[in-house]
mmCIF file of C-alpha atoms in Angstrom:
data_model
loop_
_atom_site.group_PDB
_atom_site.id
_atom_site.type_symbol
_atom_site.label_atom_id
_atom_site.label_comp_id
_atom_site.label_asym_id
_atom_site.label_seq_id
_atom_site.Cartn_x
_atom_site.Cartn_y
_atom_site.Cartn_z
ATOM 1 C CA MET R 5 52.790 62.836 94.444
ATOM 2 C CA ALA R 6 53.418 66.497 95.467
ATOM 3 C CA THR R 7 51.541 68.488 97.913
ATOM 4 C CA ARG R 8 50.823 72.089 97.018
ATOM 5 C CA VAL R 9 51.008 74.478 99.872
ATOM 6 C CA LYS R 10 48.471 76.583 100.235
ATOM 7 C CA GLN R 11 50.451 80.068 100.425
ATOM 8 C CA GLU R 12 48.449 82.489 103.698
ATOM 9 C CA PRO R 13 48.269 86.229 102.682
ATOM 10 C CA VAL R 14 50.952 87.913 104.753
ATOM 11 C CA SER R 15 48.793 89.963 107.823
ATOM 12 C CA PRO R 16 49.365 93.857 107.697
ATOM 13 C CA LYS R 17 50.066 93.886 110.898
ATOM 14 C CA SER R 18 52.515 91.624 110.245
ATOM 15 C CA SER R 19 54.250 93.162 107.738
ATOM 16 C CA THR R 20 54.469 96.408 109.685
ATOM 17 C CA SER R 21 56.093 94.646 112.519
ATOM 18 C CA ARG R 22 59.602 93.491 110.267
ATOM 19 C CA GLU R 23 59.612 96.793 109.025
ATOM 20 C CA ASN R 24 59.401 98.780 112.279
ATOM 21 C CA SER R 25 61.845 95.842 113.606
ATOM 22 C CA SER R 26 63.848 96.562 110.913
ATOM 23 C CA SER R 27 64.135 100.419 111.432
ATOM 24 C CA ARG R 28 65.093 99.819 114.518
ATOM 25 C CA ARG R 29 67.910 97.673 113.861
ATOM 26 C CA ALA R 30 68.875 100.129 111.279
ATOM 27 C CA GLU R 31 68.719 103.396 113.379
ATOM 28 C CA ASN R 32 70.783 101.577 115.840
ATOM 29 C CA SER R 33 73.629 100.575 113.148
ATOM 30 C CA THR R 34 73.276 104.761 112.523
ATOM 31 C CA ASN R 35 73.749 105.222 116.458
ATOM 32 C CA ALA R 36 76.807 103.280 116.859
ATOM 33 C CA THR R 37 78.095 104.384 113.316
ATOM 34 C CA SER R 38 78.098 107.870 114.449
ATOM 35 C CA ASP R 39 79.482 106.926 118.134
ATOM 36 C CA PHE R 40 82.249 105.278 116.692
ATOM 37 C CA GLU R 41 82.983 108.127 114.369
ATOM 38 C CA GLN R 42 82.834 109.948 117.314
ATOM 39 C CA ARG R 43 85.390 108.582 118.799
ATOM 40 C CA ILE R 44 87.453 108.206 116.627
ATOM 41 C CA LEU R 45 87.657 111.677 116.289
ATOM 42 C CA LEU R 46 88.880 112.489 119.844
ATOM 43 C CA LEU R 47 91.066 109.861 119.610
ATOM 44 C CA LEU R 48 93.157 111.723 116.309
ATOM 45 C CA GLN R 49 92.398 114.447 117.621
ATOM 46 C CA GLY R 50 94.275 113.668 121.482
ATOM 47 C CA SER R 51 97.500 112.314 119.535
ATOM 48 C CA SER R 52 100.291 114.317 117.801
ATOM 49 C CA LYS R 53 100.948 111.708 115.242
ATOM 50 C CA PRO R 54 98.889 110.169 112.465
ATOM 51 C CA ILE R 55 97.462 107.084 114.425
ATOM 52 C CA SER R 56 97.445 103.577 112.477
ATOM 53 C CA ASP R 57 94.392 100.821 111.843
ATOM 54 C CA LYS R 58 95.678 98.528 114.446
ATOM 55 C CA GLU R 59 96.089 101.646 117.167
ATOM 56 C CA ILE R 60 92.491 102.630 116.453
ATOM 57 C CA GLN R 61 91.805 98.852 116.894
ATOM 58 C CA THR R 62 93.303 98.610 119.741
ATOM 59 C CA GLU R 63 92.072 102.223 121.684
ATOM 60 C CA ILE R 64 88.141 100.742 120.568
ATOM 61 C CA PRO R 65 88.774 97.325 120.929
ATOM 62 C CA ASN R 66 85.188 96.524 120.480
ATOM 63 C CA LEU R 67 84.776 98.261 116.840
ATOM 64 C CA LEU R 68 84.332 95.640 113.978
ATOM 65 C CA PRO R 69 86.405 95.868 110.728
ATOM 66 C CA GLN R 70 83.970 96.691 108.666
ATOM 67 C CA GLU R 71 82.429 99.527 110.954
ATOM 68 C CA ARG R 72 85.793 100.857 111.209
ATOM 69 C CA ALA R 73 85.577 100.808 107.314
ATOM 70 C CA GLU R 74 82.749 102.598 107.248
ATOM 71 C CA ALA R 75 83.009 105.487 110.295
ATOM 72 C CA ILE R 76 86.678 106.389 108.201
ATOM 73 C CA ASN R 77 84.843 106.321 105.319
ATOM 74 C CA ASN R 78 82.620 108.855 106.270
ATOM 75 C CA LEU R 79 85.132 110.581 108.152
ATOM 76 C CA LEU R 80 86.794 110.877 104.989
ATOM 77 C CA LYS R 81 83.612 112.516 103.071
ATOM 78 C CA GLN R 82 83.264 115.550 105.977
ATOM 79 C CA GLY R 83 86.843 116.129 105.409
ATOM 80 C CA SER R 84 87.499 115.938 109.264
ATOM 81 C CA LEU R 85 90.463 113.777 108.273
ATOM 82 C CA GLU R 86 93.464 113.214 106.675
ATOM 83 C CA ILE R 87 94.914 109.477 105.211
ATOM 84 C CA PHE R 88 98.386 109.065 104.374
ATOM 85 C CA LYS R 89 101.171 106.259 103.277
ATOM 86 C CA GLN R 90 103.549 105.159 105.905
ATOM 87 C CA GLY R 91 105.599 102.592 104.474
ATOM 88 C CA ASP R 92 103.143 99.397 103.834
ATOM 89 C CA LYS R 93 100.583 100.610 106.082
ATOM 90 C CA LEU R 94 97.979 103.386 105.893
ATOM 91 C CA VAL R 95 97.796 106.137 108.760
ATOM 92 C CA TYR R 96 95.064 108.759 109.284
ATOM 93 C CA LYS R 97 95.258 112.353 110.620
ATOM 94 C CA TYR R 98 93.110 114.983 112.070
ATOM 95 C CA LYS R 99 92.081 117.475 109.994
ATOM 96 C CA GLU R 100 91.077 120.923 111.137
ATOM 97 C CA PRO R 101 87.857 121.994 109.521
ATOM 98 C CA SER R 102 88.738 124.641 107.257
ATOM 99 C CA SER R 103 86.614 128.452 106.996
ATOM 100 C CA SER R 104 85.960 128.047 103.820
ATOM 101 C CA SER R 105 82.561 126.178 104.179
ATOM 102 C CA ASN R 106 81.558 129.268 106.709
ATOM 103 C CA ILE R 107 81.585 131.214 102.918
ATOM 104 C CA LYS R 108 77.829 131.907 102.364
ATOM 105 C CA GLY R 109 76.662 131.343 98.934
ATOM 106 C CA ALA R 110 80.226 129.414 97.159
ATOM 107 C CA ASP R 111 80.528 126.845 94.897
ATOM 108 C CA ASN R 112 83.248 124.186 95.226
ATOM 109 C CA GLU R 113 85.037 125.930 92.762
ATOM 110 C CA GLU R 114 85.286 129.175 95.316
ATOM 111 C CA LYS R 115 85.582 127.035 98.110
ATOM 112 C CA ILE R 116 88.676 125.500 96.592
ATOM 113 C CA VAL R 117 89.958 129.144 95.394
ATOM 114 C CA TYR R 118 89.669 130.057 99.217
ATOM 115 C CA SER R 119 91.147 127.310 100.871
ATOM 116 C CA ILE R 120 94.306 127.571 98.793
ATOM 117 C CA ILE R 121 94.803 130.975 99.582
ATOM 118 C CA GLU R 122 93.345 130.667 103.506
ATOM 119 C CA LYS R 123 97.246 128.381 103.352
ATOM 120 C CA ALA R 124 98.967 130.926 101.342
ATOM 121 C CA GLY R 125 99.284 133.373 104.747
ATOM 122 C CA ASN R 126 99.755 136.486 105.215
ATOM 123 C CA LYS R 127 102.523 136.195 102.880
ATOM 124 C CA GLY R 128 99.910 135.648 99.844
ATOM 125 C CA ILE R 129 100.070 133.796 96.096
ATOM 126 C CA TRP R 130 100.540 135.000 92.745
ATOM 127 C CA ILE R 131 97.977 134.507 90.497
ATOM 128 C CA ARG R 132 100.309 132.047 88.158
ATOM 129 C CA ASP R 133 100.753 129.953 91.316
ATOM 130 C CA LEU R 134 97.258 129.673 92.287
ATOM 131 C CA ARG R 135 95.984 128.743 88.887
ATOM 132 C CA TYR R 136 98.493 125.925 89.073
ATOM 133 C CA GLU R 137 97.008 124.548 92.471
ATOM 134 C CA SER R 138 93.144 124.896 91.558
ATOM 135 C CA ASN R 139 93.872 123.208 88.304
ATOM 136 C CA LEU R 140 91.009 126.184 86.801
ATOM 137 C CA ILE R 141 91.725 128.180 83.716
ATOM 138 C CA VAL R 142 92.044 131.966 84.040
ATOM 139 C CA VAL R 143 88.682 133.453 82.976
ATOM 140 C CA THR R 144 87.046 130.798 85.685
ATOM 141 C CA LEU R 145 89.605 132.384 88.572
ATOM 142 C CA GLN R 146 89.824 135.527 87.328
ATOM 143 C CA LYS R 147 85.963 135.943 88.083
ATOM 144 C CA ILE R 148 85.997 133.944 91.124
ATOM 145 C CA LEU R 149 89.165 136.486 92.632
ATOM 146 C CA LYS R 150 86.919 139.254 91.242
ATOM 147 C CA ASN R 151 83.965 137.952 93.140
ATOM 148 C CA LEU R 152 85.555 137.199 96.825
ATOM 149 C CA GLU R 153 87.056 140.366 96.259
ATOM 150 C CA ASN R 154 83.975 142.386 95.934
ATOM 151 C CA LYS R 155 82.252 140.306 98.953
ATOM 152 C CA LYS R 156 85.816 141.522 101.086
ATOM 153 C CA ILE R 157 86.839 138.221 101.842
ATOM 154 C CA ILE R 158 89.925 138.284 100.150
ATOM 155 C CA LYS R 159 92.159 140.991 98.751
ATOM 156 C CA ALA R 160 94.681 141.783 96.302
ATOM 157 C CA VAL R 161 98.086 143.571 97.389
ATOM 158 C CA LYS R 162 100.798 144.952 95.316
ATOM 159 C CA SER R 163 104.465 143.165 96.039
ATOM 160 C CA VAL R 164 107.571 145.040 96.512
ATOM 161 C CA SER R 165 108.990 143.421 94.654
ATOM 162 C CA ALA R 166 107.586 143.550 91.536
ATOM 163 C CA SER R 167 105.952 146.895 90.279
ATOM 164 C CA LYS R 168 103.469 144.419 88.422
ATOM 165 C CA LYS R 169 102.811 142.147 90.545
ATOM 166 C CA LYS R 170 99.577 141.004 93.422
ATOM 167 C CA VAL R 171 99.557 138.597 95.343
ATOM 168 C CA TYR R 172 96.332 137.077 97.275
ATOM 169 C CA MET R 173 95.386 137.103 100.741
ATOM 170 C CA LEU R 174 92.479 137.202 102.780
ATOM 171 C CA TYR R 175 90.966 140.327 103.635
ATOM 172 C CA SER R 176 91.435 140.656 107.216
ATOM 173 C CA LEU R 177 95.188 139.660 107.438
ATOM 174 C CA GLU R 178 98.167 142.687 107.393
ATOM 175 C CA PRO R 179 100.762 141.878 105.020
ATOM 176 C CA ASP R 180 103.871 140.355 106.030
ATOM 177 C CA SER R 181 107.035 142.926 105.089
ATOM 178 C CA SER R 182 108.289 140.658 102.338
ATOM 179 C CA VAL R 183 105.147 142.015 100.310
ATOM 180 C CA THR R 184 104.944 145.938 101.413
ATOM 181 C CA GLY R 185 108.606 146.196 101.881
ATOM 182 C CA GLY R 186 107.912 147.061 105.865
ATOM 183 C CA ALA R 187 108.871 151.032 107.531
ATOM 184 C CA TRP R 188 111.244 151.733 104.951
ATOM 185 C CA TYR R 189 108.784 151.692 101.814
ATOM 186 C CA ASN R 190 105.694 153.879 101.403
ATOM 187 C CA ASP R 191 103.338 153.132 98.252
ATOM 188 C CA GLN R 192 106.409 150.949 96.937
ATOM 189 C CA ASP R 193 108.956 153.991 97.137
ATOM 190 C CA PHE R 194 111.976 153.676 98.956
ATOM 191 C CA GLU R 195 111.882 156.317 102.109
ATOM 192 C CA SER R 196 115.740 156.356 101.161
ATOM 193 C CA GLU R 197 115.476 160.115 103.639
ATOM 194 C CA PHE R 198 113.878 158.317 106.639
ATOM 195 C CA VAL R 199 116.601 156.006 106.878
ATOM 196 C CA ASP R 200 118.938 158.087 106.677
ATOM 197 C CA VAL R 201 117.150 160.429 109.099
ATOM 198 C CA LEU R 202 116.768 157.128 111.667
ATOM 199 C CA ASN R 203 120.710 156.565 111.061
ATOM 200 C CA GLN R 204 121.714 159.923 112.327
ATOM 201 C CA GLN R 205 119.603 159.779 115.723
ATOM 202 C CA CYS R 206 120.390 156.414 116.245
ATOM 203 C CA TYR R 207 124.233 157.079 116.342
ATOM 204 C CA ARG R 208 123.494 160.368 118.616
ATOM 205 C CA PHE R 209 121.660 158.107 120.975
ATOM 206 C CA LEU R 210 125.036 155.862 121.516
ATOM 207 C CA HIS R 211 127.439 158.774 120.664
ATOM 208 C CA GLN R 212 125.901 160.487 123.469
ATOM 209 C CA LYS R 213 126.254 157.685 126.056
ATOM 210 C CA LYS R 214 129.978 157.281 125.318
ATOM 211 C CA GLU R 215 130.145 161.030 126.177
ATOM 212 C CA ALA R 216 128.447 160.763 128.929
ATOM 213 C CA VAL R 217 130.956 158.342 130.167
ATOM 214 C CA LYS R 218 134.176 159.540 129.126
ATOM 215 C CA ASN R 219 135.642 160.584 132.916
ATOM 216 C CA CYS R 220 134.556 157.417 134.505
ATOM 217 C CA LYS R 221 136.217 156.295 136.971
ATOM 218 C CA GLU R 222 135.073 152.503 137.269
ATOM 219 C CA GLY R 223 137.353 151.145 134.897
ATOM 220 C CA PRO R 224 137.382 150.736 131.019
ATOM 221 C CA ILE R 225 134.617 147.317 131.408
ATOM 222 C CA ALA R 226 132.620 149.580 133.602
ATOM 223 C CA ALA R 227 132.664 152.554 131.227
ATOM 224 C CA GLN R 228 132.439 150.059 128.000
ATOM 225 C CA ASN R 229 129.046 148.920 129.560
ATOM 226 C CA MET R 230 127.565 151.593 131.037
ATOM 227 C CA ALA R 231 128.251 153.606 126.874
ATOM 228 C CA SER R 232 126.689 150.040 125.557
ATOM 229 C CA ALA R 233 122.804 150.151 124.674
ATOM 230 C CA SER R 234 120.295 147.423 123.709
ATOM 231 C CA SER R 235 118.201 147.481 120.333
ATOM 232 C CA LYS R 236 115.057 147.995 123.147
ATOM 233 C CA ASP R 237 117.088 151.025 124.664
ATOM 234 C CA VAL R 238 116.968 152.770 121.216
ATOM 235 C CA TRP R 239 114.112 151.810 120.025
ATOM 236 C CA LYS R 240 112.652 153.762 122.692
ATOM 237 C CA TYR R 241 114.541 156.890 122.588
ATOM 238 C CA ILE R 242 113.380 156.900 118.525
ATOM 239 C CA SER R 243 109.847 156.554 119.741
ATOM 240 C CA GLU R 244 109.850 158.917 121.709
ATOM 241 C CA LEU R 245 111.279 161.711 119.514
ATOM 242 C CA GLY R 246 108.115 160.927 117.254
ATOM 243 C CA ILE R 247 110.073 161.461 114.196
ATOM 244 C CA SER R 248 108.744 158.094 112.490
ATOM 245 C CA LYS R 249 105.182 158.600 111.582
ATOM 246 C CA VAL R 250 104.489 154.804 110.889
ATOM 247 C CA GLN R 251 105.201 152.433 113.925
ATOM 248 C CA LEU R 252 108.542 150.738 114.130
ATOM 249 C CA SER R 253 109.092 147.432 115.974
ATOM 250 C CA VAL R 254 112.597 146.238 117.645
ATOM 251 C CA GLN R 255 113.775 144.546 114.385
ATOM 252 C CA ASP R 256 113.518 147.221 112.435
ATOM 253 C CA ILE R 257 115.730 149.566 114.899
ATOM 254 C CA GLU R 258 118.096 146.303 115.074
ATOM 255 C CA THR R 259 118.644 146.589 111.078
ATOM 256 C CA ILE R 260 119.733 150.636 111.406
ATOM 257 C CA LEU R 261 121.738 149.403 113.928
ATOM 258 C CA ASN R 262 122.994 146.852 112.109
ATOM 259 C CA THR R 263 124.321 149.868 109.841
ATOM 260 C CA LEU R 264 125.796 151.673 111.955
ATOM 261 C CA VAL R 265 127.950 148.782 112.320
ATOM 262 C CA TYR R 266 128.499 148.277 109.222
ATOM 263 C CA ASP R 267 129.842 151.122 108.266
ATOM 264 C CA GLY R 268 132.548 150.792 111.420
ATOM 265 C CA LYS R 269 130.832 153.513 113.793
ATOM 266 C CA ALA R 270 129.429 151.532 115.946
ATOM 267 C CA GLU R 271 130.377 147.749 117.452
ATOM 268 C CA ARG R 272 127.901 144.869 117.964
ATOM 269 C CA THR R 273 128.216 142.216 121.258
ATOM 270 C CA VAL R 274 126.533 139.045 122.331
ATOM 271 C CA LEU R 275 125.388 139.158 125.622
ATOM 272 C CA ALA R 276 124.957 135.172 126.881
ATOM 273 C CA ASP R 277 121.866 134.894 126.952
ATOM 274 C CA GLY R 278 121.885 135.725 122.820
ATOM 275 C CA ASN R 279 121.082 139.562 122.831
ATOM 276 C CA HIS R 280 122.748 142.497 121.411
ATOM 277 C CA MET R 281 124.887 145.583 122.934
ATOM 278 C CA TYR R 282 125.623 148.261 120.901
ATOM 279 C CA ARG R 283 128.222 151.343 120.825
ATOM 280 C CA ALA R 284 129.842 153.655 119.345
ATOM 281 C CA VAL R 285 132.901 153.129 118.351
ATOM 282 C CA GLU R 286 135.275 156.013 116.162
ATOM 283 C CA SER R 287 136.811 153.769 112.824
ATOM 284 C CA LEU R 288 140.685 153.674 113.286
ATOM 285 C CA LEU R 289 141.180 152.780 109.132
ATOM 286 C CA PRO R 290 138.549 154.263 107.076
ATOM 287 C CA PRO R 291 135.185 151.561 105.886
ATOM 288 C CA PRO R 292 136.061 149.296 103.374
ATOM 289 C CA GLY R 293 134.643 149.549 99.965
ATOM 290 C CA ILE R 294 131.619 147.605 100.021
ATOM 291 C CA VAL R 295 130.205 149.322 103.125
ATOM 292 C CA ARG R 296 130.982 152.618 101.771
ATOM 293 C CA THR R 297 128.556 152.074 98.701
ATOM 294 C CA PRO R 298 124.870 152.125 99.025
ATOM 295 C CA CYS R 299 124.458 148.476 99.644
ATOM 296 C CA GLY R 300 126.452 148.476 102.265
ATOM 297 C CA VAL R 301 124.017 150.190 104.449
ATOM 298 C CA CYS R 302 121.094 149.695 102.187
ATOM 299 C CA PRO R 303 118.240 147.854 105.506
ATOM 300 C CA VAL R 304 116.308 146.029 102.095
ATOM 301 C CA PHE R 305 120.084 144.666 100.946
ATOM 302 C CA ASN R 306 118.084 140.959 100.504
ATOM 303 C CA GLN R 307 115.419 141.495 99.015
ATOM 304 C CA CYS R 308 117.726 142.981 95.426
ATOM 305 C CA SER R 309 117.970 140.871 92.873
ATOM 306 C CA ASP R 310 118.163 141.228 89.066
ATOM 307 C CA ILE R 311 114.529 141.270 89.034
ATOM 308 C CA GLY R 312 111.507 142.969 90.307
ATOM 309 C CA SER R 313 111.845 146.626 91.038
ATOM 310 C CA ILE R 314 114.381 146.371 93.953
ATOM 311 C CA ASN R 315 117.344 145.799 91.408
ATOM 312 C CA PRO R 316 121.140 147.869 91.087
ATOM 313 C CA LYS R 317 119.905 148.709 87.251
ATOM 314 C CA LYS R 318 117.150 150.785 88.583
ATOM 315 C CA CYS R 319 118.990 152.294 91.775
ATOM 316 C CA VAL R 320 119.069 155.204 92.295
ATOM 317 C CA TYR R 321 121.152 155.979 95.418
ATOM 318 C CA MET R 322 123.830 153.926 92.890
ATOM 319 C CA THR R 323 123.476 155.895 89.878
ATOM 320 C CA GLU R 324 123.662 159.258 92.228
ATOM 321 C CA TRP R 325 127.033 157.607 94.140
ATOM 322 C CA LEU R 326 128.453 156.960 90.611
ATOM 323 C CA GLU R 327 127.844 160.086 89.770
#
């Protein structure tokens, strides 16, 4: 005969005790998971290459597979690491925190647009590429760009490669010379007179050095060395003249010196350390045809193409030369 067992009511004290015990276990589990996350992050930060599950297990042997999966999933949600497939296994790499998370009041779409622009650096990104990468419709994207511009988080810069083309970059960045045209452009206009003056002054400096060693009695090799100058020497001379309103770099002066070489007015020699030396010369033969054209001495020759604002059809210097 079955006997009914009398069910005693659970005392509140006993129930509270079990709840507290369960709460403590959950808290300990959370702290352990947080600790494992920190250890995995430190491991990834200290490695220059991605790390696999096996390597994590080797470095943190007391980490159970379930705890490892939970910690990695939490780090992925936080955006602290990236996951890749390498062969038949998954590997993890530390991800630098993006400053897009610091934009106050920004929604997810604004953060996505900001992140894409941030990655473009000082060369910027065109709105068409931005629309493709963000997968946003034109109206939404334009609204976001205008909002970020008003907050002075990003800025639009006109590119010399196309008069109607604007690229977007972070507000604090200085645009790359490939965008602005560098020292040879002012408001997208090529400063031909400025380039001519620099060309003349650079040649004058080299010619003066050559004239100064005409009566050198130490031999032809010594005279040639004394008549040569580095691009830094020429840059210093041009800077002291004060003929430029913009800050010129040594690379800018090298561009001008190279036009003298192509024009047959100077020669360039390469030293053992890779640096270049320039010396004024008198050409025995007339310069070739390509050098006598504006293209032969144009400092933006590499940027010229059949599209954009820099092209042979719109080149006023080519028109003048042909006439």
